[in-house]
Short mmCIF file of N, CA and C in Angstrom, two decimals:
data_model
loop_
_atom_site.label_atom_id
_atom_site.label_comp_id
_atom_site.label_asym_id
_atom_site.label_seq_id
_atom_site.Cartn_x
_atom_site.Cartn_y
_atom_site.Cartn_z
N MET A 4 0.82 -1.19 0.00
CA MET A 4 0.00 0.00 0.00
C MET A 4 0.87 1.26 0.00
N ALA A 5 1.93 1.23 0.80
CA ALA A 5 2.82 2.40 0.86
C ALA A 5 3.52 2.60 -0.48
N GLN A 6 3.85 1.51 -1.17
CA GLN A 6 4.50 1.60 -2.48
C GLN A 6 3.59 2.32 -3.47
N LYS A 7 2.30 1.97 -3.48
CA LYS A 7 1.35 2.59 -4.41
C LYS A 7 1.19 4.08 -4.11
N GLN A 8 1.17 4.44 -2.83
CA GLN A 8 1.02 5.84 -2.45
C GLN A 8 2.25 6.64 -2.90
N GLU A 9 3.44 6.06 -2.79
CA GLU A 9 4.65 6.74 -3.24
C GLU A 9 4.63 6.95 -4.75
N GLU A 10 4.11 5.96 -5.50
CA GLU A 10 4.05 6.10 -6.95
C GLU A 10 3.07 7.19 -7.35
N GLU A 11 1.98 7.35 -6.60
CA GLU A 11 1.02 8.41 -6.90
C GLU A 11 1.60 9.79 -6.61
N GLU A 12 2.53 9.86 -5.66
CA GLU A 12 3.15 11.13 -5.32
C GLU A 12 4.06 11.62 -6.44
N LYS A 13 4.59 10.69 -7.24
CA LYS A 13 5.48 11.07 -8.33
C LYS A 13 4.66 11.43 -9.55
N VAL A 14 4.83 12.65 -10.02
CA VAL A 14 4.11 13.12 -11.19
C VAL A 14 5.05 14.01 -11.99
N ARG A 15 5.00 13.88 -13.29
CA ARG A 15 5.85 14.71 -14.16
C ARG A 15 5.32 16.14 -14.18
N LEU A 16 6.21 17.11 -14.34
CA LEU A 16 5.82 18.51 -14.34
C LEU A 16 4.87 18.82 -15.50
N ASP A 17 5.15 18.29 -16.69
CA ASP A 17 4.26 18.58 -17.82
C ASP A 17 2.86 18.04 -17.58
N LYS A 18 2.77 16.88 -16.95
CA LYS A 18 1.47 16.29 -16.66
C LYS A 18 0.74 17.10 -15.58
N TRP A 19 1.47 17.58 -14.59
CA TRP A 19 0.86 18.38 -13.53
C TRP A 19 0.35 19.72 -14.07
N LEU A 20 1.15 20.37 -14.93
CA LEU A 20 0.71 21.64 -15.53
C LEU A 20 -0.54 21.45 -16.38
N TRP A 21 -0.62 20.32 -17.07
CA TRP A 21 -1.81 19.99 -17.85
C TRP A 21 -3.01 19.75 -16.92
N ALA A 22 -2.80 19.00 -15.85
CA ALA A 22 -3.88 18.70 -14.89
C ALA A 22 -4.34 19.96 -14.17
N ALA A 23 -3.43 20.91 -13.95
CA ALA A 23 -3.78 22.17 -13.28
C ALA A 23 -4.36 23.19 -14.25
N ARG A 24 -4.53 22.80 -15.51
CA ARG A 24 -5.17 23.60 -16.55
C ARG A 24 -4.41 24.87 -16.93
N PHE A 25 -3.08 24.81 -16.88
CA PHE A 25 -2.28 25.91 -17.41
C PHE A 25 -2.18 25.79 -18.92
N TYR A 26 -2.21 24.56 -19.43
CA TYR A 26 -2.12 24.31 -20.86
C TYR A 26 -3.19 23.31 -21.26
N LYS A 27 -3.68 23.41 -22.51
CA LYS A 27 -4.77 22.57 -22.97
C LYS A 27 -4.36 21.12 -23.21
N THR A 28 -3.12 20.92 -23.61
CA THR A 28 -2.64 19.56 -23.86
C THR A 28 -1.30 19.36 -23.18
N ARG A 29 -0.95 18.08 -22.99
CA ARG A 29 0.36 17.78 -22.41
C ARG A 29 1.47 18.18 -23.35
N ALA A 30 1.21 18.07 -24.65
CA ALA A 30 2.23 18.45 -25.64
C ALA A 30 2.54 19.94 -25.54
N LEU A 31 1.51 20.76 -25.34
CA LEU A 31 1.73 22.20 -25.19
C LEU A 31 2.49 22.50 -23.90
N ALA A 32 2.16 21.77 -22.84
CA ALA A 32 2.87 21.95 -21.57
C ALA A 32 4.35 21.58 -21.73
N LYS A 33 4.60 20.47 -22.41
CA LYS A 33 5.98 20.04 -22.63
C LYS A 33 6.74 21.04 -23.48
N ALA A 34 6.10 21.55 -24.52
CA ALA A 34 6.75 22.54 -25.39
C ALA A 34 7.06 23.83 -24.62
N ALA A 35 6.15 24.24 -23.75
CA ALA A 35 6.38 25.45 -22.96
C ALA A 35 7.55 25.26 -22.00
N ILE A 36 7.63 24.10 -21.40
CA ILE A 36 8.73 23.83 -20.48
C ILE A 36 10.05 23.81 -21.23
N GLU A 37 10.07 23.15 -22.37
CA GLU A 37 11.31 23.04 -23.15
C GLU A 37 11.75 24.39 -23.72
N SER A 38 10.80 25.28 -23.98
CA SER A 38 11.17 26.59 -24.53
C SER A 38 11.52 27.60 -23.44
N GLY A 39 11.54 27.17 -22.19
CA GLY A 39 12.00 28.04 -21.11
C GLY A 39 10.94 28.93 -20.50
N LYS A 40 9.68 28.57 -20.62
CA LYS A 40 8.61 29.40 -20.06
C LYS A 40 8.22 28.97 -18.65
N VAL A 41 8.84 27.93 -18.14
CA VAL A 41 8.58 27.48 -16.77
C VAL A 41 9.91 27.41 -16.03
N HIS A 42 9.97 28.12 -14.89
CA HIS A 42 11.21 28.15 -14.10
C HIS A 42 10.92 27.73 -12.67
N HIS A 43 11.92 27.09 -12.06
CA HIS A 43 11.86 26.70 -10.65
C HIS A 43 13.15 27.18 -10.01
N ARG A 44 13.03 28.03 -9.01
CA ARG A 44 14.19 28.63 -8.34
C ARG A 44 15.08 29.38 -9.32
N GLY A 45 14.47 30.04 -10.28
CA GLY A 45 15.21 30.84 -11.23
C GLY A 45 15.88 30.07 -12.36
N GLU A 46 15.68 28.77 -12.41
CA GLU A 46 16.31 27.96 -13.46
C GLU A 46 15.24 27.27 -14.29
N ARG A 47 15.59 27.03 -15.56
CA ARG A 47 14.66 26.32 -16.45
C ARG A 47 14.43 24.91 -15.96
N CYS A 48 13.25 24.41 -16.25
CA CYS A 48 12.89 23.04 -15.83
C CYS A 48 12.91 22.10 -17.01
N LYS A 49 12.84 20.82 -16.69
CA LYS A 49 12.67 19.78 -17.71
C LYS A 49 11.28 19.19 -17.52
N PRO A 50 10.67 18.66 -18.61
CA PRO A 50 9.32 18.11 -18.50
C PRO A 50 9.20 16.96 -17.49
N GLY A 51 10.28 16.23 -17.25
CA GLY A 51 10.24 15.10 -16.34
C GLY A 51 10.45 15.46 -14.88
N LYS A 52 10.66 16.74 -14.59
CA LYS A 52 10.86 17.16 -13.20
C LYS A 52 9.64 16.78 -12.37
N GLU A 53 9.88 16.36 -11.14
CA GLU A 53 8.78 15.97 -10.27
C GLU A 53 8.50 17.10 -9.29
N PRO A 54 7.37 17.81 -9.48
CA PRO A 54 7.04 18.88 -8.53
C PRO A 54 6.64 18.30 -7.18
N ARG A 55 6.91 19.04 -6.12
CA ARG A 55 6.53 18.61 -4.78
C ARG A 55 5.65 19.70 -4.17
N VAL A 56 4.87 19.32 -3.20
CA VAL A 56 4.01 20.28 -2.52
C VAL A 56 4.91 21.33 -1.85
N GLY A 57 4.61 22.59 -2.11
CA GLY A 57 5.41 23.69 -1.56
C GLY A 57 6.39 24.28 -2.56
N ASP A 58 6.62 23.61 -3.68
CA ASP A 58 7.53 24.15 -4.71
C ASP A 58 6.92 25.40 -5.34
N GLU A 59 7.79 26.32 -5.73
CA GLU A 59 7.35 27.57 -6.35
C GLU A 59 7.84 27.60 -7.79
N PHE A 60 6.93 27.87 -8.71
CA PHE A 60 7.24 27.91 -10.13
C PHE A 60 6.85 29.26 -10.72
N GLN A 61 7.63 29.74 -11.69
CA GLN A 61 7.28 30.92 -12.47
C GLN A 61 6.85 30.41 -13.83
N ILE A 62 5.61 30.73 -14.21
CA ILE A 62 5.05 30.25 -15.47
C ILE A 62 4.66 31.45 -16.32
N ARG A 63 5.17 31.49 -17.55
CA ARG A 63 4.86 32.58 -18.47
C ARG A 63 3.91 32.06 -19.54
N THR A 64 2.74 32.68 -19.63
CA THR A 64 1.77 32.34 -20.67
C THR A 64 1.33 33.64 -21.33
N GLY A 65 1.65 33.78 -22.60
CA GLY A 65 1.30 35.01 -23.30
C GLY A 65 2.03 36.20 -22.71
N PHE A 66 1.26 37.24 -22.33
CA PHE A 66 1.85 38.43 -21.72
C PHE A 66 2.05 38.26 -20.22
N ASP A 67 1.36 37.29 -19.63
CA ASP A 67 1.34 37.15 -18.17
C ASP A 67 2.43 36.22 -17.67
N GLU A 68 2.95 36.56 -16.50
CA GLU A 68 3.88 35.69 -15.79
C GLU A 68 3.33 35.49 -14.39
N LYS A 69 3.09 34.22 -14.04
CA LYS A 69 2.52 33.90 -12.74
C LYS A 69 3.56 33.19 -11.90
N THR A 70 3.56 33.50 -10.61
CA THR A 70 4.38 32.77 -9.65
C THR A 70 3.40 31.97 -8.80
N ILE A 71 3.50 30.65 -8.88
CA ILE A 71 2.55 29.79 -8.18
C ILE A 71 3.27 28.88 -7.20
N VAL A 72 2.54 28.45 -6.19
CA VAL A 72 3.05 27.51 -5.20
C VAL A 72 2.18 26.25 -5.29
N VAL A 73 2.82 25.10 -5.43
CA VAL A 73 2.11 23.83 -5.56
C VAL A 73 1.46 23.48 -4.22
N GLN A 74 0.15 23.23 -4.23
CA GLN A 74 -0.58 22.85 -3.02
C GLN A 74 -0.90 21.36 -2.98
N ALA A 75 -1.11 20.77 -4.16
CA ALA A 75 -1.44 19.34 -4.23
C ALA A 75 -0.97 18.81 -5.58
N LEU A 76 -0.82 17.50 -5.66
CA LEU A 76 -0.39 16.86 -6.90
C LEU A 76 -1.54 16.07 -7.49
N SER A 77 -1.59 16.06 -8.83
CA SER A 77 -2.62 15.29 -9.52
C SER A 77 -2.15 14.99 -10.92
N ILE A 78 -2.53 13.81 -11.41
CA ILE A 78 -2.23 13.47 -12.80
C ILE A 78 -3.51 13.40 -13.61
N VAL A 79 -4.64 13.72 -12.95
CA VAL A 79 -5.94 13.66 -13.59
C VAL A 79 -6.44 15.07 -13.83
N ARG A 80 -6.86 15.34 -15.05
CA ARG A 80 -7.39 16.66 -15.40
C ARG A 80 -8.87 16.68 -15.05
N ARG A 81 -9.24 17.58 -14.16
CA ARG A 81 -10.63 17.68 -13.72
C ARG A 81 -11.15 19.08 -14.02
N GLY A 82 -12.27 19.43 -13.43
CA GLY A 82 -12.87 20.75 -13.65
C GLY A 82 -12.00 21.86 -13.12
N ALA A 83 -12.30 23.08 -13.55
CA ALA A 83 -11.49 24.24 -13.17
C ALA A 83 -11.42 24.47 -11.66
N PRO A 84 -12.54 24.37 -10.91
CA PRO A 84 -12.43 24.60 -9.46
C PRO A 84 -11.48 23.60 -8.78
N GLU A 85 -11.51 22.34 -9.21
CA GLU A 85 -10.61 21.34 -8.63
C GLU A 85 -9.17 21.58 -9.07
N ALA A 86 -8.99 22.04 -10.30
CA ALA A 86 -7.64 22.31 -10.80
C ALA A 86 -7.03 23.50 -10.07
N GLN A 87 -7.83 24.51 -9.75
CA GLN A 87 -7.32 25.68 -9.05
C GLN A 87 -6.93 25.36 -7.61
N ALA A 88 -7.44 24.25 -7.08
CA ALA A 88 -7.07 23.83 -5.73
C ALA A 88 -5.68 23.20 -5.71
N LEU A 89 -5.11 22.91 -6.88
CA LEU A 89 -3.79 22.30 -6.94
C LEU A 89 -2.66 23.31 -6.70
N TYR A 90 -2.96 24.60 -6.81
CA TYR A 90 -1.93 25.63 -6.65
C TYR A 90 -2.53 26.90 -6.09
N THR A 91 -1.66 27.79 -5.60
CA THR A 91 -2.06 29.14 -5.24
C THR A 91 -1.07 30.10 -5.88
N GLU A 92 -1.59 31.22 -6.30
CA GLU A 92 -0.72 32.24 -6.88
C GLU A 92 -0.32 33.21 -5.78
N THR A 93 0.93 33.62 -5.76
CA THR A 93 1.41 34.52 -4.72
C THR A 93 0.78 35.90 -4.88
N ASP A 94 0.66 36.62 -3.77
CA ASP A 94 0.05 37.95 -3.80
C ASP A 94 0.86 38.92 -4.65
N ALA A 95 2.19 38.82 -4.59
CA ALA A 95 3.04 39.69 -5.39
C ALA A 95 2.82 39.43 -6.88
N SER A 96 2.63 38.17 -7.24
CA SER A 96 2.41 37.81 -8.63
C SER A 96 1.07 38.38 -9.14
N ILE A 97 0.03 38.29 -8.31
CA ILE A 97 -1.28 38.82 -8.70
C ILE A 97 -1.19 40.32 -8.92
N ALA A 98 -0.54 41.04 -7.99
CA ALA A 98 -0.41 42.49 -8.12
C ALA A 98 0.38 42.87 -9.36
N LYS A 99 1.47 42.16 -9.60
CA LYS A 99 2.32 42.44 -10.77
C LYS A 99 1.56 42.20 -12.08
N ARG A 100 0.79 41.10 -12.12
CA ARG A 100 0.02 40.77 -13.32
C ARG A 100 -1.09 41.80 -13.58
N GLU A 101 -1.79 42.22 -12.51
CA GLU A 101 -2.84 43.23 -12.68
C GLU A 101 -2.26 44.56 -13.12
N ASN A 102 -1.09 44.92 -12.58
CA ASN A 102 -0.43 46.17 -12.96
C ASN A 102 -0.01 46.12 -14.44
N ALA A 103 0.53 44.99 -14.86
CA ALA A 103 0.96 44.85 -16.26
C ALA A 103 -0.25 44.91 -17.19
N ALA A 104 -1.37 44.31 -16.79
CA ALA A 104 -2.58 44.35 -17.62
C ALA A 104 -3.10 45.78 -17.73
N ALA A 105 -3.05 46.53 -16.64
CA ALA A 105 -3.50 47.92 -16.67
C ALA A 105 -2.60 48.76 -17.58
N MET A 106 -1.30 48.51 -17.53
CA MET A 106 -0.36 49.25 -18.38
C MET A 106 -0.61 48.94 -19.86
N ARG A 107 -0.86 47.67 -20.18
CA ARG A 107 -1.16 47.30 -21.57
C ARG A 107 -2.44 47.96 -22.03
N LYS A 108 -3.43 47.97 -21.17
CA LYS A 108 -4.72 48.56 -21.52
C LYS A 108 -4.58 50.06 -21.74
N ALA A 109 -3.81 50.73 -20.89
CA ALA A 109 -3.63 52.18 -21.02
C ALA A 109 -2.81 52.53 -22.25
N GLY A 110 -1.84 51.70 -22.59
CA GLY A 110 -0.98 51.98 -23.74
C GLY A 110 -1.65 51.73 -25.07
N ALA A 111 -2.70 50.96 -25.10
CA ALA A 111 -3.35 50.61 -26.36
C ALA A 111 -4.60 51.43 -26.63
N SER A 112 -4.80 52.51 -25.91
CA SER A 112 -6.03 53.29 -26.08
C SER A 112 -5.98 54.06 -27.40
N GLY A 113 -7.04 53.93 -28.18
CA GLY A 113 -7.18 54.71 -29.41
C GLY A 113 -6.60 54.07 -30.65
N LEU A 114 -5.68 53.16 -30.53
CA LEU A 114 -5.06 52.56 -31.70
C LEU A 114 -5.51 51.11 -31.84
N THR A 115 -6.02 50.78 -33.01
CA THR A 115 -6.38 49.39 -33.27
C THR A 115 -5.45 48.85 -34.35
N THR A 116 -5.30 47.55 -34.38
CA THR A 116 -4.41 46.94 -35.36
C THR A 116 -5.17 46.05 -36.33
N ASP A 117 -6.46 46.33 -36.52
CA ASP A 117 -7.26 45.53 -37.43
C ASP A 117 -7.19 46.13 -38.83
N GLY A 118 -6.28 45.61 -39.63
CA GLY A 118 -6.18 46.06 -41.01
C GLY A 118 -5.51 47.41 -41.15
N LYS A 119 -5.85 48.07 -42.24
CA LYS A 119 -5.25 49.35 -42.58
C LYS A 119 -5.79 50.46 -41.66
N PRO A 120 -4.91 51.33 -41.15
CA PRO A 120 -5.39 52.40 -40.27
C PRO A 120 -6.19 53.44 -41.06
N SER A 121 -7.13 54.07 -40.36
CA SER A 121 -7.92 55.13 -40.98
C SER A 121 -7.06 56.38 -41.10
N LYS A 122 -7.60 57.40 -41.77
CA LYS A 122 -6.85 58.63 -41.97
C LYS A 122 -6.52 59.28 -40.62
N LYS A 123 -7.49 59.29 -39.70
CA LYS A 123 -7.25 59.88 -38.39
C LYS A 123 -6.19 59.09 -37.62
N GLN A 124 -6.27 57.76 -37.70
CA GLN A 124 -5.28 56.94 -37.01
C GLN A 124 -3.88 57.16 -37.58
N ARG A 125 -3.77 57.34 -38.90
CA ARG A 125 -2.46 57.62 -39.52
C ARG A 125 -1.91 58.95 -39.02
N ARG A 126 -2.78 59.98 -38.96
CA ARG A 126 -2.33 61.28 -38.44
C ARG A 126 -1.84 61.15 -37.01
N ASP A 127 -2.60 60.39 -36.20
CA ASP A 127 -2.19 60.19 -34.81
C ASP A 127 -0.86 59.45 -34.72
N LEU A 128 -0.65 58.47 -35.60
CA LEU A 128 0.62 57.76 -35.62
C LEU A 128 1.77 58.68 -35.99
N PHE A 129 1.57 59.49 -37.03
CA PHE A 129 2.63 60.42 -37.43
C PHE A 129 2.93 61.42 -36.33
N LYS A 130 1.89 61.89 -35.66
CA LYS A 130 2.07 62.84 -34.57
C LYS A 130 2.82 62.17 -33.42
N PHE A 131 2.48 60.94 -33.12
CA PHE A 131 3.12 60.19 -32.04
C PHE A 131 4.59 59.94 -32.33
N ARG A 132 4.88 59.56 -33.57
CA ARG A 132 6.27 59.26 -33.97
C ARG A 132 7.09 60.52 -34.17
N GLY A 133 6.42 61.64 -34.32
CA GLY A 133 7.14 62.90 -34.54
C GLY A 133 7.58 63.09 -35.98
N SER A 134 7.00 62.36 -36.91
CA SER A 134 7.41 62.48 -38.30
C SER A 134 6.35 63.20 -39.12
N GLY A 135 5.49 63.94 -38.46
CA GLY A 135 4.47 64.72 -39.18
C GLY A 135 5.11 65.94 -39.81
N SER A 136 4.52 66.43 -40.88
CA SER A 136 5.07 67.62 -41.56
C SER A 136 4.62 68.87 -40.81
N ASP A 137 5.57 69.71 -40.47
CA ASP A 137 5.28 70.97 -39.77
C ASP A 137 5.35 72.11 -40.76
N ASP A 138 4.32 72.28 -41.58
CA ASP A 138 4.31 73.34 -42.61
C ASP A 138 4.02 74.66 -42.01
#
């Protein structure tokens, strides 16, 4: 019985990230780990690393970077509420992520990137870049 419990405690990092719903597939989780988007103690991880309860990981997805602490281990992908119970995000990470989102939102006001800019948007771009003609 103790042998089986020890085997359940061992879980690969890519499988845990998939079970915790950070990535949609295990292949995406493995690719993210191999490309250096997951760090443990400031160093890149390997997909076969075995996370332990209490370990802290930095995970970069898109624009966001989260610092999470492992609370439980699982190799089974379940619903979102159960997956969120597998980890907690640090308070500093939440504040940093919200601040970065606010900065992105503030910086993107007025300019859209859907196709060709309108005449007004072009004027605003020239004015912003400082390359407008000062006749």
